[in-house]
Short mmCIF file of C-alpha atoms and ligand atoms in Angstrom, two decimals:
data_model
loop_
_atom_site.label_atom_id
_atom_site.label_comp_id
_atom_site.label_asym_id
_atom_site.label_seq_id
_atom_site.Cartn_x
_atom_site.Cartn_y
_atom_site.Cartn_z
CA UNK W 1 -0.27 -0.07 0.09
CA UNK W 2 2.86 2.68 0.98
CA UNK W 3 4.60 1.44 -2.13
CA UNK W 4 1.42 2.28 -4.34
CA UNK W 5 0.76 5.59 -2.60
CA UNK W 6 4.28 6.70 -3.14
CA UNK W 7 4.10 5.72 -6.67
CA UNK W 8 0.97 7.75 -7.09
CA UNK W 9 2.11 10.63 -5.61
CA UNK W 10 5.49 10.86 -7.53
CA UNK W 11 3.35 10.30 -10.73
CA UNK W 12 1.09 12.99 -9.84
CA UNK W 13 3.84 15.48 -9.10
CA UNK W 14 5.43 14.84 -12.50
CA UNK W 15 2.30 15.23 -14.21
CA UNK W 16 1.28 18.70 -12.32
CA UNK W 17 4.79 19.91 -12.94
CA UNK W 18 4.57 19.05 -16.73
CA UNK W 19 0.96 20.46 -16.91
CA UNK W 20 1.75 23.78 -15.33
CA UNK W 21 4.93 24.16 -17.21
CA UNK W 22 3.21 23.61 -20.84
CA UNK W 23 0.49 25.91 -19.29
CA UNK W 24 3.17 28.51 -18.54
CA UNK W 25 4.72 28.46 -21.58
CA UNK W 26 1.37 28.69 -23.87
CA UNK W 27 0.09 31.60 -21.56
CA UNK W 28 3.39 33.60 -22.73
CA UNK W 29 2.99 32.59 -26.58
CA UNK W 30 4.60 35.95 -27.83
CA UNK W 31 7.65 36.75 -25.51
CA UNK W 32 8.84 40.54 -25.69
CA UNK W 33 12.13 41.40 -27.10
CA UNK W 34 14.65 42.57 -24.94
CA UNK W 35 12.97 42.47 -21.68
CA UNK W 36 11.30 39.92 -19.62
CA UNK W 37 8.18 38.74 -20.11
CA UNK W 38 5.37 37.55 -17.75
CA UNK W 39 4.95 33.97 -17.23
CA UNK W 40 7.81 33.10 -19.84
CA UNK W 41 9.83 30.00 -18.87
CA UNK W 42 12.50 30.05 -21.28
CA UNK W 43 15.36 32.58 -21.97
CA UNK W 44 14.60 36.01 -23.50
CA UNK W 45 14.63 35.97 -27.67
CA UNK W 46 18.25 36.76 -28.60
CA UNK W 47 19.38 39.31 -31.34
CA UNK W 48 22.99 38.24 -31.94
CA UNK W 49 24.72 35.88 -33.86
CA UNK W 50 26.56 34.51 -30.96
CA UNK W 51 23.26 34.58 -29.09
CA UNK W 52 21.98 31.79 -31.35
CA UNK W 53 24.79 29.71 -30.45
CA UNK W 54 24.50 30.39 -26.81
CA UNK W 55 20.96 29.29 -27.29
CA UNK W 56 21.73 26.05 -29.03
CA UNK W 57 24.36 25.46 -26.10
CA UNK W 58 21.74 25.69 -23.58
CA UNK W 59 18.78 24.51 -25.21
CA UNK W 60 20.18 21.66 -27.30
CA UNK W 61 22.95 20.05 -24.94
CA UNK W 62 22.92 21.64 -21.54
CA UNK W 63 19.14 21.43 -20.70
CA UNK W 64 18.72 17.84 -22.04
CA UNK W 65 21.76 16.83 -20.17
CA UNK W 66 20.30 18.42 -17.03
CA UNK W 67 16.99 16.94 -17.39
CA UNK W 68 18.13 13.35 -17.73
CA UNK W 69 20.59 13.62 -14.81
CA UNK W 70 17.77 14.96 -12.66
CA UNK W 71 15.36 12.53 -13.89
CA UNK W 72 17.84 9.77 -13.36
CA UNK W 73 18.66 10.84 -9.71
CA UNK W 74 14.85 11.23 -8.92
CA UNK W 75 14.26 7.70 -10.17
CA UNK W 76 17.29 6.71 -8.01
CA UNK W 77 16.01 8.12 -5.02
CA UNK W 78 12.16 6.82 -5.63
CA UNK W 79 13.84 3.41 -6.20
CA UNK W 80 15.63 3.19 -3.21
CA UNK W 81 12.94 4.63 -0.82
CA UNK W 82 10.43 1.88 -2.04
CA UNK W 83 12.63 -1.14 -2.73
CA UNK W 84 14.99 -0.57 0.16
CA UNK W 85 13.09 0.65 2.99
CA UNK W 86 12.57 -1.40 6.26
CA UNK W 87 9.73 -3.12 5.24
CA UNK W 88 10.41 -4.20 2.14
CA UNK W 89 14.11 -5.15 2.70
CA UNK W 90 14.46 -6.07 6.59
CA UNK W 91 18.00 -7.62 6.33
CA UNK W 92 19.99 -4.87 4.67
CA UNK W 93 23.16 -5.68 2.68
CA UNK W 94 26.61 -5.38 4.47
CA UNK W 95 29.24 -4.62 1.71
CA UNK W 96 30.32 -1.11 1.19
CA UNK W 97 32.35 -1.36 -2.24
CA UNK W 98 31.90 -2.00 -5.61
CA UNK W 99 34.66 -1.43 -7.84
CA UNK W 100 32.49 -1.67 -11.24
CA UNK W 101 30.06 0.90 -10.22
CA UNK W 102 32.84 3.18 -8.75
CA UNK W 103 34.39 3.24 -11.80
CA UNK W 104 31.15 3.93 -13.85
CA UNK W 105 30.20 6.87 -11.36
CA UNK W 106 33.83 8.33 -12.07
CA UNK W 107 33.97 7.89 -15.72
CA UNK W 108 30.60 8.57 -16.95
CA UNK W 109 30.67 12.22 -15.27
CA UNK W 110 34.03 12.83 -16.89
CA UNK W 111 32.97 12.00 -20.11
CA UNK W 112 29.67 14.14 -19.64
CA UNK W 113 31.98 17.25 -18.70
CA UNK W 114 34.49 16.72 -21.66
CA UNK W 115 31.61 16.79 -24.19
CA UNK W 116 30.16 19.79 -22.56
CA UNK W 117 33.69 21.60 -22.73
CA UNK W 118 34.18 20.50 -26.45
CA UNK W 119 31.17 22.83 -27.23
CA UNK W 120 31.61 25.62 -24.16
CA UNK W 121 35.24 26.35 -24.82
CA UNK W 122 34.91 27.24 -28.47
CA UNK W 123 31.99 29.41 -27.71
CA UNK W 124 33.77 31.21 -24.99
CA UNK W 125 36.75 31.75 -27.31
CA UNK W 126 34.29 33.48 -29.82
CA UNK W 127 32.84 35.96 -26.98
CA UNK W 128 36.49 36.53 -25.92
CA UNK W 129 38.01 37.41 -29.48
CA UNK W 130 36.74 40.91 -30.04
CA UNK W 131 36.43 41.36 -33.91
CA UNK W 132 37.62 44.82 -35.04
CA UNK W 133 34.92 47.11 -33.67
CA UNK W 134 32.76 49.72 -35.64
CA UNK W 135 32.07 51.37 -32.30
CA UNK W 136 33.68 51.20 -28.98
CA UNK W 137 31.79 52.13 -26.02
CA UNK W 138 32.97 52.74 -22.25
CA UNK W 139 30.51 51.79 -19.83
CA UNK W 140 31.39 52.80 -16.18
CA UNK W 141 29.19 51.56 -13.10
CA UNK W 142 28.77 53.99 -10.13
CA UNK W 143 26.71 53.97 -7.25
CA UNK W 144 24.14 53.88 -8.80
CA UNK W 145 24.12 54.41 -12.26
CA UNK W 146 25.92 53.74 -15.52
CA UNK W 147 27.67 56.25 -17.42
CA UNK W 148 28.78 55.90 -21.22
CA UNK W 149 31.45 57.58 -23.18
CA UNK W 150 32.15 57.01 -26.68
CA UNK W 151 36.10 57.53 -26.78
CA UNK W 152 36.54 57.40 -30.48
CA UNK W 153 33.85 59.99 -31.40
CA UNK W 154 34.31 62.59 -28.78
CA UNK W 155 31.34 61.86 -26.74
CA UNK W 156 31.63 61.57 -22.87
CA UNK W 157 29.96 61.39 -19.68
CA UNK W 158 26.36 60.41 -20.64
CA UNK W 159 24.60 59.46 -17.27
CA UNK W 160 21.94 56.75 -17.51
CA UNK W 161 19.87 56.78 -14.33
CA UNK W 162 16.66 54.90 -13.60
CA UNK W 163 13.57 56.78 -15.12
CA UNK W 164 11.53 58.20 -12.24
CA UNK W 165 8.32 56.86 -13.87
CA UNK W 166 9.88 53.50 -14.07
CA UNK W 167 10.46 53.48 -10.45
CA UNK W 168 6.92 52.90 -9.40
CA UNK W 169 4.77 49.99 -10.78
CA UNK W 170 1.65 52.07 -11.48
CA UNK W 171 3.35 55.08 -13.00
CA UNK W 172 5.37 52.53 -15.19
CA UNK W 173 2.42 50.90 -16.41
CA UNK W 174 0.83 54.54 -17.19
CA UNK W 175 3.84 55.60 -18.77
CA UNK W 176 4.24 52.24 -20.85
CA UNK W 177 7.73 52.02 -19.70
CA UNK W 178 9.25 48.43 -18.50
CA UNK W 179 9.21 48.87 -14.60
CA UNK W 180 12.84 49.22 -12.86
CA UNK W 181 14.37 49.06 -16.05
CA UNK W 182 13.92 51.91 -18.34
CA UNK W 183 16.43 54.71 -17.96
CA UNK W 184 16.47 58.67 -18.75
CA UNK W 185 19.61 58.68 -20.96
CA UNK W 186 20.30 55.42 -22.93
CA UNK W 187 23.20 53.58 -24.64
CA UNK W 188 22.59 54.07 -28.34
CA UNK W 189 24.50 51.93 -30.81
CA UNK W 190 24.05 51.27 -34.51
CA UNK W 191 22.38 47.76 -35.90
CA UNK W 192 24.56 45.23 -37.32
CA UNK W 193 27.68 46.52 -36.12
CA UNK W 194 30.46 45.25 -33.89
CA UNK W 195 30.06 47.03 -30.80
CA UNK W 196 32.92 46.74 -28.22
CA UNK W 197 31.92 47.75 -24.55
CA UNK W 198 34.75 48.33 -22.30
CA UNK W 199 33.52 47.86 -18.79
CA UNK W 200 34.76 49.45 -15.64
CA UNK W 201 33.51 50.80 -12.39
CA UNK W 202 34.32 54.02 -10.28
CA UNK W 203 33.56 52.99 -6.80
CA UNK W 204 32.54 49.15 -6.03
CA UNK W 205 32.24 46.24 -8.14
CA UNK W 206 29.06 46.12 -10.58
CA UNK W 207 28.36 44.12 -13.74
CA UNK W 208 26.93 45.02 -17.12
CA UNK W 209 24.70 42.81 -18.89
CA UNK W 210 22.00 42.49 -21.84
CA UNK W 211 20.52 39.05 -21.80
CA UNK W 212 19.01 39.52 -25.22
CA UNK W 213 22.59 39.87 -26.45
CA UNK W 214 23.75 37.10 -24.03
CA UNK W 215 26.52 38.97 -22.76
CA UNK W 216 27.62 39.82 -19.12
CA UNK W 217 30.84 41.14 -17.48
CA UNK W 218 31.91 42.41 -14.21
CA UNK W 219 32.52 45.96 -13.83
CA UNK W 220 35.95 46.12 -11.49
CA UNK W 221 37.27 49.42 -10.23
CA UNK W 222 40.75 50.03 -11.49
CA UNK W 223 40.10 47.04 -14.33
CA UNK W 224 39.20 47.43 -17.87
CA UNK W 225 37.02 44.08 -18.92
CA UNK W 226 35.34 44.00 -22.09
CA UNK W 227 32.69 42.21 -24.26
CA UNK W 228 31.03 42.65 -27.58
CA UNK W 229 27.92 42.17 -29.56
CA UNK W 230 26.36 42.86 -33.01
CA UNK W 231 22.93 43.38 -32.70
CA UNK W 232 20.66 42.19 -35.73
CA UNK W 233 17.47 43.92 -34.77
CA UNK W 234 16.64 47.37 -34.39
CA UNK W 235 14.63 47.78 -30.72
CA UNK W 236 15.20 48.75 -27.17
CA UNK W 237 17.13 46.06 -24.95
CA UNK W 238 17.19 46.28 -21.17
CA UNK W 239 19.57 44.77 -18.58
CA UNK W 240 20.16 45.25 -14.85
CA UNK W 241 23.28 45.54 -12.60
CA UNK W 242 24.26 41.87 -11.89
CA UNK W 243 26.61 42.24 -9.02
CA UNK W 244 25.54 43.38 -5.57
CA UNK W 245 26.72 47.04 -5.24
CA UNK W 246 24.72 48.60 -2.52
CA UNK W 247 21.28 49.77 -1.45
CA UNK W 248 20.06 50.88 -5.02
CA UNK W 249 21.67 47.90 -6.57
CA UNK W 250 18.32 47.09 -8.12
CA UNK W 251 17.75 50.64 -9.50
CA UNK W 252 20.42 51.08 -11.93
CA UNK W 253 19.14 49.52 -15.10
CA UNK W 254 20.66 49.56 -18.32
CA UNK W 255 18.77 50.42 -21.60
CA UNK W 256 20.19 50.07 -25.09
CA UNK W 257 18.79 51.35 -28.09
CA UNK W 258 19.69 49.53 -31.14
CA UNK W 259 19.24 51.92 -34.25
CA UNK W 260 19.95 52.43 -37.68
CA UNK W 261 23.42 53.89 -38.91
CA UNK W 262 21.78 57.33 -40.02
CA UNK W 263 20.00 57.79 -36.74
CA UNK W 264 23.18 56.57 -34.54
CA UNK W 265 25.17 59.24 -36.62
CA UNK W 266 22.46 61.88 -35.51
CA UNK W 267 22.65 61.10 -31.97
CA UNK W 268 26.54 61.46 -31.98
CA UNK W 269 26.43 64.82 -33.53
CA UNK W 270 23.37 65.83 -31.07
CA UNK W 271 25.59 64.73 -28.29
CA UNK W 272 28.63 66.96 -29.82
CA UNK W 273 30.64 64.29 -31.05
CA UNK W 274 32.07 63.24 -34.61
CA UNK W 275 30.73 60.40 -36.72
CA UNK W 276 33.41 58.07 -38.12
CA UNK W 277 32.80 59.41 -41.55
CA UNK W 278 33.38 63.16 -40.47
CA UNK W 279 36.59 61.60 -38.60
CA UNK W 280 37.67 60.02 -41.57
CA UNK W 281 36.81 62.86 -43.93
CA UNK W 282 39.11 65.15 -41.59
CA UNK W 283 42.02 62.54 -41.50
CA UNK W 284 41.99 62.76 -45.42
CA UNK W 285 42.00 66.27 -45.55
CA UNK W 286 44.82 66.52 -43.04
CA UNK W 287 46.99 64.01 -45.01
CA UNK W 288 46.43 65.96 -48.35
CA UNK W 289 47.10 69.40 -47.06
CA UNK W 290 50.43 68.03 -45.42
CA UNK W 291 51.37 66.40 -48.71
CA UNK W 292 50.53 69.47 -50.54
CA UNK W 293 52.52 71.63 -47.94
CA UNK W 294 55.51 69.22 -48.62
CA UNK W 295 55.29 69.73 -52.11
CA UNK W 296 54.86 73.60 -52.14
CA UNK W 297 58.13 73.42 -50.04
CA UNK W 298 60.01 71.18 -52.12
CA UNK W 299 59.09 73.17 -55.31
CA UNK W 300 59.89 76.57 -53.78
CA UNK W 301 63.35 75.14 -52.69
CA UNK W 302 63.94 74.09 -56.23
CA UNK W 303 63.05 77.33 -57.42
CA UNK W 304 65.50 79.08 -54.89
CA UNK W 305 68.14 76.55 -56.02
CA UNK W 306 67.64 77.40 -59.63
CA UNK W 307 67.40 81.04 -59.08
CA UNK W 308 70.67 81.37 -57.10
CA UNK W 309 72.58 79.17 -59.20
CA UNK W 310 71.68 80.95 -62.45
CA UNK W 311 70.88 77.29 -64.22
CA UNK W 312 70.53 76.62 -67.44
CA UNK W 313 66.93 76.97 -68.93
CA UNK W 314 66.54 73.23 -69.33
CA UNK W 315 66.98 72.78 -65.67
CA UNK W 316 64.81 75.67 -64.48
CA UNK W 317 61.89 74.13 -67.23
CA UNK W 318 61.71 71.23 -65.05
CA UNK W 319 60.99 73.00 -61.79
CA UNK W 320 57.13 73.25 -62.19
CA UNK W 321 56.79 69.56 -63.25
CA UNK W 322 58.18 68.56 -59.72
CA UNK W 323 55.26 70.16 -57.70
CA UNK W 324 52.63 67.35 -59.29
CA UNK W 325 55.05 64.53 -58.84
CA UNK W 326 55.70 65.43 -55.09
CA UNK W 327 51.77 65.84 -54.49
CA UNK W 328 51.27 62.04 -55.46
CA UNK W 329 51.84 60.52 -51.69
CA UNK W 330 48.24 62.32 -51.09
CA UNK W 331 45.88 59.54 -50.70
CA UNK W 332 42.87 60.60 -52.55
CA UNK W 333 42.87 62.45 -55.95
CA UNK W 334 39.36 63.96 -55.01
CA UNK W 335 40.58 65.49 -51.57
CA UNK W 336 43.86 66.78 -52.89
CA UNK W 337 42.57 69.60 -54.77
CA UNK W 338 39.82 70.69 -52.04
CA UNK W 339 42.76 70.67 -49.48
CA UNK W 340 44.80 72.25 -51.74
CA UNK W 341 42.46 75.24 -52.61
CA UNK W 342 42.82 77.31 -49.43
CA UNK W 343 46.68 76.48 -49.29
CA UNK W 344 46.96 78.09 -52.48
CA UNK W 345 44.66 81.01 -51.75
CU1 LIG H 1 25.41 48.10 -9.36
#
């Protein structure tokens, strides 16, 4: 009777858990992008290439292994409780070792861990090897807000604090912003571009994460950690400080806006910075101007030489030809005349 009762209880529990899981998943048919969804059981939808690999690793490998091991251990426990309780097994066995079983329970976990490592290590390396970035961002954790700089684009000190409306559940619902996740200023990045985030902290350890990008790294004072992502979809993505950092740890969220490249350039200019195209054009013009100045100097030096030496007409005639020849190092023919115009005046 005890055995049957236990079996029924165990089966009932499993059935209830399975049913509630199925119900929970069907209730949240359309998970929100970039933020948590009520009653959702799985991971947030990801929007990066490496995110797809992470999801495969988790859903296709880790989760099945975890499930099988959990069910196996549960089955063993149930079997032992039923088959070897005092009533069913009044005279217990006295042996304490079994070499075969000890080898099995040592070797099988090793094999499982090696299989996991074969897939996790290459993935870890992909996260670790930052491709040539299109945008570099520095994220600095502070008690209790995040500050963002775009060091290469001349934008500094964007402070992102919890949006006052988002601090209150009712006001957040009224304002249609996610509770405890929306910030006043946002980190803006272009879509489809490699964004390299350098992460550090000013006071204590924080952690910067955006679940939809499948990235997370500690922000440690005096250290520069880094992560990278390439978001494939325009939208707003939220994260939270993920290292307990003091009384307002729960109130320093992360809001990332992934926008088109044109909108990103507009944002950078509005913040008083320069876009990559502007910086590249300036560099080109500076190179061309320098080349032109060098050519002018060479030409006038040759003219001086020719004049002072009272050179033959043939030699003097060669002088004007030297200027275009010397100007050749200028990288772009289009940029050279533009840069040369002010110099000529
Ligand atoms: Cu923090």
